[in-house]
Tab-separated table of C-alpha atoms in Angstrom:
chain	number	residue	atom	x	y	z
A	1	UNK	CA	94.349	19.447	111.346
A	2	UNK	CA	91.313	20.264	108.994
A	3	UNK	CA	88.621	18.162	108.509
A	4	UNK	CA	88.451	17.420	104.773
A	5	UNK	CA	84.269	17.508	104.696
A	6	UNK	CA	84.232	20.981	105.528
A	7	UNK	CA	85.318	22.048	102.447
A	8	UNK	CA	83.054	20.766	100.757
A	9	UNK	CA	80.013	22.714	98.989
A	10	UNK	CA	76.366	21.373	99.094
A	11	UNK	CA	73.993	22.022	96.618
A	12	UNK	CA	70.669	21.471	97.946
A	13	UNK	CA	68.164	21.197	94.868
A	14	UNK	CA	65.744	24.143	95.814
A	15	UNK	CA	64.126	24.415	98.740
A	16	UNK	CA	62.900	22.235	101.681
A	17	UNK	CA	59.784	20.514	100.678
A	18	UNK	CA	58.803	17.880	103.176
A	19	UNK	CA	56.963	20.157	105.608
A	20	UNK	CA	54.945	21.423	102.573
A	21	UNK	CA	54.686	17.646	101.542
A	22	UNK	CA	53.277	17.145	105.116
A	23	UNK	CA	50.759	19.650	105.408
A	24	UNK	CA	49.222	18.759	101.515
A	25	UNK	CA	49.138	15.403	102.671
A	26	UNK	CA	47.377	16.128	106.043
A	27	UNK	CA	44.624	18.544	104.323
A	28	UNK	CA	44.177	16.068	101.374
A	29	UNK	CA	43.551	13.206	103.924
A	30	UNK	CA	41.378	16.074	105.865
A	31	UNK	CA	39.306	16.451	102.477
A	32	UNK	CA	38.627	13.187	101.590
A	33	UNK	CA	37.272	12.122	105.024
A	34	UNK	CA	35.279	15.048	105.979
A	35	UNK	CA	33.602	16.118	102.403
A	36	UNK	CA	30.327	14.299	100.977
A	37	UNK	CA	30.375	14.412	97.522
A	38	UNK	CA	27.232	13.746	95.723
A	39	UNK	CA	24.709	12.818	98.240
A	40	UNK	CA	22.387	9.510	97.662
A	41	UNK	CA	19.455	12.160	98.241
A	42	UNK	CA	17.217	12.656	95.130
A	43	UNK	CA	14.131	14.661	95.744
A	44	UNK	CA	10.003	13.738	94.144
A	45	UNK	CA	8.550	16.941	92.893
A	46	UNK	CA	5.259	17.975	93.211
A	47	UNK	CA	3.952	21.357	92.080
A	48	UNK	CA	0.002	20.560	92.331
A	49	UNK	CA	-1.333	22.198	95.564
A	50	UNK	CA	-3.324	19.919	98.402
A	51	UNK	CA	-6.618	19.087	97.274
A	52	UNK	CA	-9.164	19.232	100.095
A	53	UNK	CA	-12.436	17.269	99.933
A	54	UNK	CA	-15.754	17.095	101.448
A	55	UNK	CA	-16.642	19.653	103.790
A	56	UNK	CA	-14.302	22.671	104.131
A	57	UNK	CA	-13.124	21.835	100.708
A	58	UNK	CA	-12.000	25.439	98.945
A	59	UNK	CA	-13.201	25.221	94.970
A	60	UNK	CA	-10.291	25.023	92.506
A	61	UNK	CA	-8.718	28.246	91.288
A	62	UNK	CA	-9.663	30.093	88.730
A	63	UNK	CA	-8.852	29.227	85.095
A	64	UNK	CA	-9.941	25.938	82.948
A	65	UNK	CA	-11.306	23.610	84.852
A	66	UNK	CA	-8.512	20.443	84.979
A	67	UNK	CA	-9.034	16.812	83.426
A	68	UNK	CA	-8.761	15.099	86.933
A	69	UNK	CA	-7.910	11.816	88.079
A	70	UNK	CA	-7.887	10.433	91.514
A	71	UNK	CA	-6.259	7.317	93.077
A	72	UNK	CA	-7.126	6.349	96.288
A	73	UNK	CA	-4.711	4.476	98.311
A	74	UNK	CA	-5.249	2.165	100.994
A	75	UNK	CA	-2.922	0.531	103.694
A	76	UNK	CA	-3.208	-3.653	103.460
A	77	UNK	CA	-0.607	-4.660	106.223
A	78	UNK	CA	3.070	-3.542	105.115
A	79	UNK	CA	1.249	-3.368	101.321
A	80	UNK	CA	-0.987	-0.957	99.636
A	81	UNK	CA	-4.211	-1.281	97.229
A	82	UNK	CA	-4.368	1.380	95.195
A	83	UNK	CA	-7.821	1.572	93.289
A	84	UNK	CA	-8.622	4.537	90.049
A	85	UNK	CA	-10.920	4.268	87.657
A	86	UNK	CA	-11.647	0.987	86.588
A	87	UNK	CA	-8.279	-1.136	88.009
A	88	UNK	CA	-7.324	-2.041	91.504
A	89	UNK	CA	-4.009	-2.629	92.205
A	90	UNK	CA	-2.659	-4.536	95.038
A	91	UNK	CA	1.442	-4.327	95.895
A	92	UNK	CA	2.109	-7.559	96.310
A	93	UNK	CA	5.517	-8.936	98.622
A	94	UNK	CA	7.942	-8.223	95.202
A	95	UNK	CA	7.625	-4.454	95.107
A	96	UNK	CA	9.416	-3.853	92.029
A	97	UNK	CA	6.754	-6.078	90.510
A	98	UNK	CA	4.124	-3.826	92.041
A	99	UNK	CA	5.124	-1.082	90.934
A	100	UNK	CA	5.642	-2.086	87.621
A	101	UNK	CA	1.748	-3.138	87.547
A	102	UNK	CA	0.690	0.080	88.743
A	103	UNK	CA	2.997	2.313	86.124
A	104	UNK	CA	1.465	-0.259	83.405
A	105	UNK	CA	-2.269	0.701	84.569
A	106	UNK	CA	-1.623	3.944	84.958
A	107	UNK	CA	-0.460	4.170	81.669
A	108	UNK	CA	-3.092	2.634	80.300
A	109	UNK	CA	-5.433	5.787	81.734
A	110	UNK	CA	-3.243	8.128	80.699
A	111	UNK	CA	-3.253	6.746	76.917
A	112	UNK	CA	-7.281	7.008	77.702
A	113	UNK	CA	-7.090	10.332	78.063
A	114	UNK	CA	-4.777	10.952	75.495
A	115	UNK	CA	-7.583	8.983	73.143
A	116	UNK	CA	-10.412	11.397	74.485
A	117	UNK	CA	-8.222	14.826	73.301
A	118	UNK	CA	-7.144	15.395	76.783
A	119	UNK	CA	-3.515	16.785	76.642
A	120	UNK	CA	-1.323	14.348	79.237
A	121	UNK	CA	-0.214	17.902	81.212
A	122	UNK	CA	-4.090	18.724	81.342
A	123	UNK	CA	-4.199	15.917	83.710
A	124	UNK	CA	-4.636	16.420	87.536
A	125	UNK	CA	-3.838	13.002	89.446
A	126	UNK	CA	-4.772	13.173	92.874
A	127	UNK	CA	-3.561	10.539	95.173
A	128	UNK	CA	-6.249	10.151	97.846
A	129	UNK	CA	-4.485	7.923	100.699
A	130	UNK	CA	-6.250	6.667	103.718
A	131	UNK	CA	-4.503	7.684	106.857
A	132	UNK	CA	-2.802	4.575	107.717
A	133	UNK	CA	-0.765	4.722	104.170
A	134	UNK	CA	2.475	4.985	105.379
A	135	UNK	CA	5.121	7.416	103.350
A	136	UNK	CA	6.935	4.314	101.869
A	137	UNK	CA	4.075	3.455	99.819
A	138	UNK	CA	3.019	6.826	99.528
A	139	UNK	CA	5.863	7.170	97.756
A	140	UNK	CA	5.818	4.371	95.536
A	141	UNK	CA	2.374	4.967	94.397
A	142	UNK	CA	3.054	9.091	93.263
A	143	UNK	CA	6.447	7.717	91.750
A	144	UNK	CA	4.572	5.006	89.422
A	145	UNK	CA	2.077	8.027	88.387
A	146	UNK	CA	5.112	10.388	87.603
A	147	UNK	CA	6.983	7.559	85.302
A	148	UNK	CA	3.758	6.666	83.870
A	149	UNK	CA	3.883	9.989	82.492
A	150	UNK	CA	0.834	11.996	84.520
A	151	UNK	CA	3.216	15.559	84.806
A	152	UNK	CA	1.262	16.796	87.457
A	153	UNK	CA	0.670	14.901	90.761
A	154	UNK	CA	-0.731	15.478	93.815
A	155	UNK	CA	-2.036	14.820	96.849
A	156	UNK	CA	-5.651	15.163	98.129
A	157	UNK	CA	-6.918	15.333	101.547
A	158	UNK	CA	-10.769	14.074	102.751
A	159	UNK	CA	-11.502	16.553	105.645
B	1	UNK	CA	99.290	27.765	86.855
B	2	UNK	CA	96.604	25.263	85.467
B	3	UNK	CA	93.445	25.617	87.683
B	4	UNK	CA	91.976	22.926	89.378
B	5	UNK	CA	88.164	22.984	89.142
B	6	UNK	CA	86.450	21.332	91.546
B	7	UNK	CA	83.172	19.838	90.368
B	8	UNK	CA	80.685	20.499	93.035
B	9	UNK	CA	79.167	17.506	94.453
B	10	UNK	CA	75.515	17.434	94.394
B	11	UNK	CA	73.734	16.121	97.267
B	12	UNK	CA	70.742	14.090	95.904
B	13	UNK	CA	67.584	14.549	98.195
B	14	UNK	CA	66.673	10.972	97.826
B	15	UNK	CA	63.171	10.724	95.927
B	16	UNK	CA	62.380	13.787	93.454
B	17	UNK	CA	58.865	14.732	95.190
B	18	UNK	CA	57.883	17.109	92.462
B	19	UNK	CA	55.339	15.211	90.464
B	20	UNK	CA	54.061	13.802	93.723
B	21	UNK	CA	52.706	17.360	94.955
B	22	UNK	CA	51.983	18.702	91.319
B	23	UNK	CA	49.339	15.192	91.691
B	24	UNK	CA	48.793	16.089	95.571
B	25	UNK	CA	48.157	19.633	94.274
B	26	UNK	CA	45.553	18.969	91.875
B	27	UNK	CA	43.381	16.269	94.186
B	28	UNK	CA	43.342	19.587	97.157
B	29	UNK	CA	41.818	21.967	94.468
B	30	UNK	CA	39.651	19.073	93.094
B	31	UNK	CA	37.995	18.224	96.485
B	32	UNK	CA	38.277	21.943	98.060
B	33	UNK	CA	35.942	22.806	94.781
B	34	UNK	CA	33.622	19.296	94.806
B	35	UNK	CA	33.499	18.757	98.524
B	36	UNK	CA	30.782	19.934	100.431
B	37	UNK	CA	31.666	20.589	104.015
B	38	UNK	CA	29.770	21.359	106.988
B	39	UNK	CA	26.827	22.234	104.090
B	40	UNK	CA	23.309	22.000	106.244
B	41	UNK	CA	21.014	20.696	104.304
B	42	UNK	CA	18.712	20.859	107.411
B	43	UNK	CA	18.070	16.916	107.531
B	44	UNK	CA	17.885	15.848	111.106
B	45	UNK	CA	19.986	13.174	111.694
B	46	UNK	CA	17.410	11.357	113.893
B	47	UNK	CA	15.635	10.422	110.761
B	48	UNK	CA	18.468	8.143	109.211
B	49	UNK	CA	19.272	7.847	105.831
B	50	UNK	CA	18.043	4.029	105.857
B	51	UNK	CA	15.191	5.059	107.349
B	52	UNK	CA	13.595	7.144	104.440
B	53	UNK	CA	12.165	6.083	101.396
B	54	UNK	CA	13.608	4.789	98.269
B	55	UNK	CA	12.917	6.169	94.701
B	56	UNK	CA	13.682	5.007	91.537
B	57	UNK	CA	12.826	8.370	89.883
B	58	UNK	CA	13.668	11.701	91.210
B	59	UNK	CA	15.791	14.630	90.777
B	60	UNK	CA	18.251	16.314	92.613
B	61	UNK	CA	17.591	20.130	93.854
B	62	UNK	CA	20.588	21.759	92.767
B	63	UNK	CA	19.639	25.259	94.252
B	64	UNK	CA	18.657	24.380	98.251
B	65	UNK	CA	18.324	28.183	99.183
B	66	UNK	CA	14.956	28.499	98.161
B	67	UNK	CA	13.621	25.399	100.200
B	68	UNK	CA	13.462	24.323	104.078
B	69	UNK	CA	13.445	20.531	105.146
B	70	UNK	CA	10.774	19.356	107.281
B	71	UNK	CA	11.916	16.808	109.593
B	72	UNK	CA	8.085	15.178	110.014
B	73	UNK	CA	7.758	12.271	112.733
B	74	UNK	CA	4.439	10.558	113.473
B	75	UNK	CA	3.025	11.921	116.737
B	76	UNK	CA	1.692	9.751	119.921
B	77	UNK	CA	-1.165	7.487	118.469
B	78	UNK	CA	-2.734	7.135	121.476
B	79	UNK	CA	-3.277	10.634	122.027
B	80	UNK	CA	-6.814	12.408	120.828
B	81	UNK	CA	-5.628	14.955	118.365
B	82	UNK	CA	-2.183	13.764	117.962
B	83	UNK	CA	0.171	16.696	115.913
B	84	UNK	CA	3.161	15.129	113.547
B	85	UNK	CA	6.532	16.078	115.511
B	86	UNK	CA	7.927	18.722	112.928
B	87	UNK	CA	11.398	19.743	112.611
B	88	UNK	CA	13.273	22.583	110.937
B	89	UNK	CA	16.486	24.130	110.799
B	90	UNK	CA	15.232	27.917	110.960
B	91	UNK	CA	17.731	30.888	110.857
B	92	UNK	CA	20.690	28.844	112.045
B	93	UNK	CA	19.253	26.705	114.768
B	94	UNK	CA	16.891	23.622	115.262
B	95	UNK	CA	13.238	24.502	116.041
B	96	UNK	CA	9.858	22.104	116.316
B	97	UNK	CA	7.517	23.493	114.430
B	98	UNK	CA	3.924	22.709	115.722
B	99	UNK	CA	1.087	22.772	113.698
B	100	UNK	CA	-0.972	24.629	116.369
B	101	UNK	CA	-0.667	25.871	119.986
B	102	UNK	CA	-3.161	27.320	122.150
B	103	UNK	CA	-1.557	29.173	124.894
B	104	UNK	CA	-3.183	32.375	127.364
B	105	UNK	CA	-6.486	31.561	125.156
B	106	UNK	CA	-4.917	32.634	121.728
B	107	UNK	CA	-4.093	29.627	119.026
B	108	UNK	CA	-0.903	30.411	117.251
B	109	UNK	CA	0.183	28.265	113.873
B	110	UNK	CA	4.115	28.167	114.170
B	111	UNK	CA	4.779	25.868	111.356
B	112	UNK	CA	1.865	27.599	108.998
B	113	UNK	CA	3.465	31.346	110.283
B	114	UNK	CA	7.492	30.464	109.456
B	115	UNK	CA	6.273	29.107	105.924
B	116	UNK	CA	4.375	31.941	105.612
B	117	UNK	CA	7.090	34.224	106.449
B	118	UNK	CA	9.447	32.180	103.756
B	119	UNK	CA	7.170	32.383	101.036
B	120	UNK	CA	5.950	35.428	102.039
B	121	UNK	CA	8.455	37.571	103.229
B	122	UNK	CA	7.800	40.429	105.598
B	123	UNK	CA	8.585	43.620	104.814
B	124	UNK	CA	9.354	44.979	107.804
B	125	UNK	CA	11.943	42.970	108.496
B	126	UNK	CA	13.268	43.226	105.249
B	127	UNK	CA	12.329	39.830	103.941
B	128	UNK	CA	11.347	39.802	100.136
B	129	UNK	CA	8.578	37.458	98.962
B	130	UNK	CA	10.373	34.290	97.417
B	131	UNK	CA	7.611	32.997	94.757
B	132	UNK	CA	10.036	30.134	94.269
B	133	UNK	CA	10.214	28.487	97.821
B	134	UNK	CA	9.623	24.991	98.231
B	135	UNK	CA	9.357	22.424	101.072
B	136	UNK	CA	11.340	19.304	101.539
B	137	UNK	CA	9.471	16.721	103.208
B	138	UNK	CA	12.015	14.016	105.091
B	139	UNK	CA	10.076	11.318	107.125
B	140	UNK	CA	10.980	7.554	107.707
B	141	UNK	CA	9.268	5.404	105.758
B	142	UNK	CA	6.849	4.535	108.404
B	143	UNK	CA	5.500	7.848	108.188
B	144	UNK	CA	1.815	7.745	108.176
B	145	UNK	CA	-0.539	9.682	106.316
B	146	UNK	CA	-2.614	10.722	108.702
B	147	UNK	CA	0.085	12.392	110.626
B	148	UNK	CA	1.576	14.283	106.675
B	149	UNK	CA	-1.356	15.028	105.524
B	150	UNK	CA	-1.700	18.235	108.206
B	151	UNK	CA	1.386	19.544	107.333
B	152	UNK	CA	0.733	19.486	103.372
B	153	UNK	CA	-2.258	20.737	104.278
B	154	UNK	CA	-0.171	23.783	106.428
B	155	UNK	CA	2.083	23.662	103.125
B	156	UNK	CA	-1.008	24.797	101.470
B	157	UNK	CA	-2.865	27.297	103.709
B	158	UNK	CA	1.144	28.891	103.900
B	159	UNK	CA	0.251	29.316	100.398
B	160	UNK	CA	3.799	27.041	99.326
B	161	UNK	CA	2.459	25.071	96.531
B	162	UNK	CA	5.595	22.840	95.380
B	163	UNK	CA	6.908	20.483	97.835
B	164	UNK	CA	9.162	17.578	97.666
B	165	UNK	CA	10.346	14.295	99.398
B	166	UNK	CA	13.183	13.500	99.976
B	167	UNK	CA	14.312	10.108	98.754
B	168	UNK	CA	17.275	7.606	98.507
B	169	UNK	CA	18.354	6.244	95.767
B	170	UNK	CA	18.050	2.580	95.460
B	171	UNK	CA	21.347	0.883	96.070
C-alpha cells in the first residue's frame, strides 16, 4: 500500500526566511537599545582667551587695542548679582525672568556701543566672577551676553 | 492517450514576510548609519547628565576630534590650596589631570603639559600641532569658580584659547 501524500510535490515559495527574519529582528532590537542618537549635549563657545588681572596680569596681545567690557559676577545664596557699567542685576527665584533682565541690559550696552562707532565684534566682554559663583550661574550670565549679541565672551581672572 | 496534468499544489507559507524585512531592512541601515555606539565622548559618567548646566543657547560640536573633555570637580574646601579634581579620557584610558605636583623637589604641570602636547604636538613623537584644538569643560552645576578658574587659567598658559561647556538642553 502507498501512501497517497507522498506523491505529492511541494513548492516552497523561495527560500527559508525565518532565521533571517530572526536575526534582523534581534540586531534591529540590538540597535535601537544600545545607540544614542542625538545627544541632549549642546556646547557654549568661547574663543576669547583668560584675562588675568592685577598682579601677574600678562598685557593684551598685540594688535588694536579691544573696546572692552567687564561684568563682574557675584554669588548671593543659590542667586547671582551681576553688576557692568551702570546696571546691577540681581537673578531673582524665576530664572528665566533673570535672565531675560540681564540679556535686556546687556543689550542696552551693546546698542551703547554701537551708538559710540564701536563695531558689536570689537567688543571684549569679560565676565569677572567671584570665586563662590558657581558654574550654573556662570553659565547663565555668559549665555545672556552671547544672545544679547556681544560675539566675543570671556572670562577674566583677578590673581 | 489524453494526459492528465496534475496541477501542483502550492504550499502557502502562511504570512508573505517580504515587505516586513524590505521595512526591517531599511530601519538596520537607518540606525547602523545614525546610531552612535560605544562613541566616547570622554564625559565621565560621575558627573550626571542632570547634574550639569542647562542652556538655552548653544551649539553642537559636530567634529569632537579636535577637543578633550575635562571632567572638573570642586576640590576639598577645607584644604589650604585646594586643586579642582580634573578628569580626562587621554589616549584610550581615564587619567586625573592635576594642575600641579611637586614630587623629589621638581613641580610638574600634568594637566598644563597634556594640553600642551594636544595643541602643541611634539614632534618627536610624531604629533602635529593642531591650531584647532579646543577644551570641553563638563562640571555639575555646583561647580565653583574658584576651583574653574585654575584650569581656564591652565587652558590659557597651554596656549588653547577656545574652550567650551558643555550644556543640556532645557527639557
Amino acid at each position: 500500500m502507498k501512501i497517497s501524500g507522498a506523491k505529492k510535490i511541494h513548492y516552497d515559495s523561495g527560500p527559508n526566511m525565518t532565521p533571517l527574519v530572526d536575526v534582523v529582528m534581534v540586531i534591529l532590537i540590538f540597535l535601537m537599545l544600545a545607540g544614542s542618537f542625538g545627544t541632549a549635549d549642546h556646547y557654549l563657545v568661547s574663543d576669547v582667551p583668560v584675562e588675568a588681572r592685577g598682579a601677574g596680569g600678562k598685557p593684551p596681545e598685540s594688535g588694536p587695542l579691544p573696546a572692552e567690557f567687564t561684568i563682574n559676577v557675584e554669588q548671593d545664596g543659590p542667586f547671582y548679582i551681576a553688576r557692568a557699567g551702570n546696571f546691577s542685576s540681581v537673578r531673582s527665584t524665576d530664572s528665566a525672568k533673570a535672565y531675560t533682565e540681564l540679556k535686556t541690559q546687556l543689550h542696552t550696552q551693546l546698542v551703547n556701543f554701537r551708538n559710540a562707532g564701536v563695531k558689536p565684534d570689537d567688543v571684549q566682554v569679560y565676565i569677572f566672577p567671584t570665586g563662590t559663583v558657581t558654574l550654573a550661574n556662570l553659565v547663565q550670565v555668559f549665555e545672556a551676553a552671547q544672545d544679547a549679541g556681544f560675539k566675543k565672551v570671556g572670562f577674566g581672572v583677578r590673581s | 492517450m489524453r494526459r492528465r496534468h496534475l496541477m501542483p499544489e502550492m504550499k502557502e507559507g502562511g504570512v508573505n514576510v517580504t515587505p516586513l524585512i524590505d521595512i526591517v531592512m531599511c530601519m538596520i541601515i537607518f540606525f547602523m548609519l545614525v546610531a552612535k555606539i560605544g562613541v566616547n565622548t570622554g564625559a565621565d559618567p560621575n558627573i550626571k547628565e542632570a547634574d550639569i548646566p542647562t542652556a538655552i543657547l548653544g551649539t553642537d560640536l559636530h567634529d569632537m576630534g579636535n577637543t578633550l573633555t575635562l571632567n572638573v570637580v570642586n576640590g576639598p574646601t577645607q584644604t589650604a590650596g585646594a586643586q579642582p579634581i580634573v578628569t580626562a579620557f587621554v589616549k584610550g584610558q581615564w587619567v586625573e589631570l592635576k594642575l600641579r605636583t611637586d614630587m623629589a623637589g621638581q613641580t610638574r604641570y600634568p594637566l598644563r603639559d597634556t594640553l600642551a602636547l594636544y595643541r602643541e604636538g611634539d614632534p618627536s613623537r610624531g604629533i602635529a600641532p593642531n591650531p584647532d584644538f579646543k577644551v570641553i569643560i563638563r562640571g555639575e552645576k555646583s561647580l565653583t569658580y574658584s576651583f574653574l578658574s585654575p584650569v581656564l587659567v591652565e587652558c590659557d598658559l597651554a596656549r588653547v584659547k577656545s574652550f567650551a561647556f558643555d550644556t543640556k538642553k532645557p527639557s
